[in-house]
């Protein structure tokens, strides 16, 4: 059974940084694909970043140059380093996993419960 547990969320001021982590169990990083999504109140869930088994990455235009997705295959953990945070980055952040390449499409098979990020101006 695949379990994804996010952590690292919190409240920061605009311009600050946070690093989110997603600990995975029952999942083999080297054989699958992972991503970060976010959902703000009253808005649809949107993709933030995705990473493939060969470490190929893709980002939403809104976070390019500010966010970095990475994974540690030994620790079975996915990361999202978020710099230069803006109030519009405020959302619940979710990690997701799938054995097939899904890129930035929200059709991943497995999802975590989310971690809240709040950015104040």
Coordinates of C-alpha atoms in Angstrom, one line a residue:
X1 CA 0.0 0.0 0.0
X2 CA 1.4 3.4 -1.0
X3 CA 1.4 6.1 1.6
X4 CA 2.5 9.7 1.1
X5 CA 3.0 12.0 4.0
X6 CA 3.8 15.7 3.5
X7 CA 5.5 18.0 6.0
X8 CA 7.3 21.3 6.1
X9 CA 4.4 23.6 5.6
X10 CA 3.9 26.8 7.7
X11 CA 3.5 30.5 7.7
X12 CA 6.1 32.8 6.2
X13 CA 6.3 36.4 5.0
X14 CA 6.5 37.2 1.3
X15 CA 10.1 36.7 0.0
X16 CA 10.7 33.9 2.5
X17 CA 11.5 30.2 1.8
X18 CA 10.1 26.8 2.9
X19 CA 11.1 23.3 2.0
X20 CA 8.3 20.7 1.8
X21 CA 9.0 17.0 2.2
X22 CA 6.9 14.0 1.2
X23 CA 7.9 10.7 2.8
X24 CA 6.8 7.7 0.8
X25 CA 6.2 4.1 1.8
X26 CA 5.3 1.2 -0.3
X27 CA 6.6 3.2 -3.3
X28 CA 9.8 2.7 -5.4
X29 CA 11.1 6.1 -6.5
X30 CA 13.2 4.7 -9.3
X31 CA 10.2 3.1 -11.0
X32 CA 7.7 5.9 -10.9
X33 CA 6.8 9.6 -11.2
X34 CA 6.0 12.1 -8.6
X35 CA 4.7 15.6 -8.4
X36 CA 3.6 18.5 -6.2
X37 CA 0.2 20.1 -6.6
X38 CA -1.6 22.8 -4.6
X39 CA -5.1 24.0 -4.0
X40 CA -6.1 27.4 -2.7
X41 CA -9.6 28.0 -1.1
X42 CA -12.2 28.3 -3.8
X43 CA -9.8 27.3 -6.6
X44 CA -9.1 24.1 -8.5
X45 CA -6.1 22.0 -7.7
X46 CA -3.1 23.0 -9.9
X47 CA 0.2 21.4 -10.7
X48 CA 3.3 22.9 -9.3
X49 CA 6.2 20.6 -10.4
X50 CA 6.8 17.1 -11.5
X51 CA 9.8 14.8 -11.6
X52 CA 10.4 11.6 -13.5
X53 CA 12.4 8.5 -12.8
X54 CA 15.3 9.9 -14.7
X55 CA 15.1 13.2 -12.7
X56 CA 13.5 15.0 -15.6
X57 CA 11.6 17.9 -14.1
X58 CA 8.8 20.2 -15.2
X59 CA 7.3 23.3 -13.6
X60 CA 4.2 25.4 -13.7
X61 CA 5.0 28.8 -15.2
X62 CA 4.0 30.5 -12.0
X63 CA 6.8 28.9 -10.0
X64 CA 9.6 28.6 -12.5
X65 CA 12.8 30.0 -11.2
X66 CA 11.5 30.0 -7.6
X67 CA 10.6 26.4 -6.8
X68 CA 12.8 23.3 -7.1
X69 CA 11.6 19.7 -7.0
X70 CA 13.9 16.9 -6.1
X71 CA 13.9 13.4 -4.8
X72 CA 16.1 11.3 -2.6
X73 CA 15.8 7.7 -3.7
X74 CA 17.6 6.4 -0.6
X75 CA 15.4 8.3 1.9
X76 CA 12.3 7.7 -0.2
X77 CA 11.5 11.4 0.1
X78 CA 10.3 14.0 -2.4
X79 CA 11.1 17.6 -1.8
X80 CA 9.9 21.0 -2.9
X81 CA 12.2 23.9 -2.2
X82 CA 10.2 27.1 -2.4
X83 CA 12.0 30.5 -2.5
X84 CA 10.8 34.0 -3.0
X85 CA 7.4 33.1 -1.8
X86 CA 4.4 35.2 -2.7
X87 CA 1.0 35.6 -1.1
X88 CA -0.5 33.9 -4.2
X89 CA 1.5 30.8 -3.3
X90 CA -0.8 30.3 -0.3
X91 CA -2.5 26.9 -0.6
X92 CA -2.6 23.4 0.6
X93 CA 0.3 21.5 -1.0
X94 CA -0.1 17.8 -2.0
X95 CA 2.4 15.3 -3.2
X96 CA 1.3 12.7 -5.7
X97 CA 2.8 9.5 -7.2
X98 CA 2.1 7.3 -10.2
X99 CA 3.8 4.4 -11.9
X100 CA 3.1 6.0 -15.3
X101 CA 4.4 9.4 -16.5
X102 CA 1.7 12.0 -15.8
X103 CA 3.7 15.2 -15.9
X104 CA 1.6 18.1 -14.7
X105 CA -1.7 16.4 -15.2
X106 CA -3.7 15.8 -12.0
X107 CA -4.4 12.2 -12.7
X108 CA -1.9 10.7 -10.3
X109 CA -2.9 7.4 -8.6
X110 CA -1.7 8.2 -5.1
X111 CA -2.0 11.4 -3.1
X112 CA -0.9 12.6 0.3
X113 CA -3.1 14.5 2.8
X114 CA -1.5 17.8 2.2
X115 CA 0.5 20.4 4.1
X116 CA -0.6 24.1 4.4
X117 CA 1.5 26.9 3.2
X118 CA 0.5 30.5 4.1
X119 CA 2.4 33.5 2.8
X120 CA 1.7 36.9 4.2
X121 CA 2.4 40.2 2.6

